[in-house]
Amino acid sequence: MRITRTARVGVAALALAFAATACGGDEATSASSSAESGKLTVGIKFDQPGLGLRTPDGSFSGFDVEVAKYVAGKLGVTPENITFKESPSAQRETLIENGEVDYIVATYSITDARKEKVDFAGPYFVAGQSLLVADGNTDITGPESLSGGKRLCSVSGSTPAQKVKDQYAQDVQLQEFDTYSACVEALRNGAVDAVTTDDIILAGYAAQYPGELKVVGEPFTEERYGIGLAKGDDETRTKINDAIDAMIEDGSWQKAFEDTVGPSGYPLPAQPTVDRY
Ligand code: GLU
């Protein structure tokens, strides 16, 4: 009896394992099928003012949030049916690969290295890497002025951290945290001399602490923000690309930008062109 039951459980477990393999095989998890069920889980940042921010009352604001909602709407999902999940820079590919999010809108640059693991719709925005320093700082004016052992903060798993490691690592003391808000705290209390990431992110922090922090220098990279989703989910990627085009076309893109990023003083840039690779 006991043996029989064990055997039966064993067969059931094996069947389950086969089923799981079949699902996880070449058939990609589809954000479209989540949307058909009426709900979506979307990855955003929780600590980037103007872009992806969880406010104290538990609601979410920012340009990425508006883009996420617009896209969800085009997939047939209303804002109340979106669950936002915090997606720190270093965890984004994993969150998508594990199916923990349907897509990610989180200042997520399209790169070839990331494209090996995930796919991208977009770009829906183009930013550039820059530097944030204390308002009274006069010696840091661009990436070259970081030499001489300046203490620079960025976030692990982000493109700016990689860029600095590749190009300035000999001269600079790089500190990597999990979030930019942690870097900003380190800058405010004097533990680092500068924070580096995309100018649009830094503009949000500078606006949060006027007279205390400032963005310096010209942007020194091009960061094309994409909406990350499961690799191979071409059906959803096409739908999201169509949604981005529509958002730009009907004026919602510009309005969302003006309502969220606009107050920081970051100027409205040219509208991006979606790259249907
Ligand atoms: N856009 C850059 C990236 O995707 C920096 C911003 C971020 O870490 O979210 O790595």
Short mmCIF file of N, CA and C and ligand atoms in Angstrom, two decimals, residues 45 48 89 92 106-109 114 155 157-160 180 197-198 201 223 225, ligand 1:
data_model
loop_
_atom_site.label_atom_id
_atom_site.label_comp_id
_atom_site.label_asym_id
_atom_site.label_seq_id
_atom_site.Cartn_x
_atom_site.Cartn_y
_atom_site.Cartn_z
N LYS A 45 10.88 51.15 -11.21
CA LYS A 45 11.68 51.58 -10.06
C LYS A 45 10.72 52.17 -9.03
N GLN A 48 12.83 56.50 -7.92
CA GLN A 48 13.37 57.48 -8.86
C GLN A 48 12.31 58.55 -9.17
N SER A 89 18.05 47.74 -10.68
CA SER A 89 18.81 47.59 -11.93
C SER A 89 19.38 46.18 -12.11
N ARG A 92 16.75 43.11 -13.13
CA ARG A 92 15.74 43.20 -14.18
C ARG A 92 15.69 41.98 -15.10
N ALA A 106 11.61 50.64 -16.60
CA ALA A 106 12.40 51.09 -15.45
C ALA A 106 13.75 51.65 -15.88
N THR A 107 13.71 52.76 -16.62
CA THR A 107 14.95 53.42 -17.10
C THR A 107 15.95 52.38 -17.60
N TYR A 108 15.43 51.46 -18.42
CA TYR A 108 16.13 50.22 -18.77
C TYR A 108 16.75 50.37 -20.17
N SER A 109 18.05 50.57 -20.23
CA SER A 109 18.69 50.79 -21.52
C SER A 109 18.76 49.50 -22.35
N ARG A 114 22.19 42.65 -22.75
CA ARG A 114 20.88 42.34 -22.16
C ARG A 114 19.99 41.61 -23.15
N VAL A 155 25.06 52.25 -9.46
CA VAL A 155 24.25 51.10 -9.05
C VAL A 155 24.75 49.84 -9.76
N GLY A 157 24.88 46.46 -11.74
CA GLY A 157 24.04 45.96 -12.82
C GLY A 157 23.54 47.04 -13.76
N SER A 158 24.02 48.27 -13.59
CA SER A 158 23.57 49.36 -14.47
C SER A 158 24.63 49.63 -15.53
N THR A 159 24.22 50.22 -16.65
CA THR A 159 25.18 50.55 -17.69
C THR A 159 26.18 51.63 -17.25
N PRO A 160 25.78 52.64 -16.45
CA PRO A 160 26.77 53.66 -16.04
C PRO A 160 27.90 53.07 -15.19
N TYR A 180 19.72 54.02 -6.75
CA TYR A 180 20.27 55.38 -6.86
C TYR A 180 19.93 56.22 -5.64
N THR A 197 24.65 58.40 -13.32
CA THR A 197 23.67 57.61 -14.07
C THR A 197 23.07 58.52 -15.13
N ASP A 198 21.91 58.16 -15.66
CA ASP A 198 21.32 58.95 -16.74
C ASP A 198 20.87 60.33 -16.24
N ILE A 201 17.41 60.80 -14.67
CA ILE A 201 17.27 60.29 -13.30
C ILE A 201 17.88 61.30 -12.32
N GLU A 223 21.60 56.56 -23.87
CA GLU A 223 20.85 55.48 -23.21
C GLU A 223 19.46 55.42 -23.82
N TYR A 225 16.01 53.90 -23.76
CA TYR A 225 15.17 53.15 -22.82
C TYR A 225 14.18 52.25 -23.57
N1 GLU B 1 19.74 53.29 -18.10
C1 GLU B 1 20.76 52.68 -17.33
C2 GLU B 1 20.59 51.17 -17.22
O1 GLU B 1 19.66 50.62 -17.71
C3 GLU B 1 20.91 53.31 -15.96
C4 GLU B 1 19.65 53.47 -15.20
C5 GLU B 1 19.27 52.28 -14.34
O2 GLU B 1 20.15 51.64 -13.76
O3 GLU B 1 18.08 52.04 -14.23
O4 GLU B 1 21.44 50.51 -16.68
#
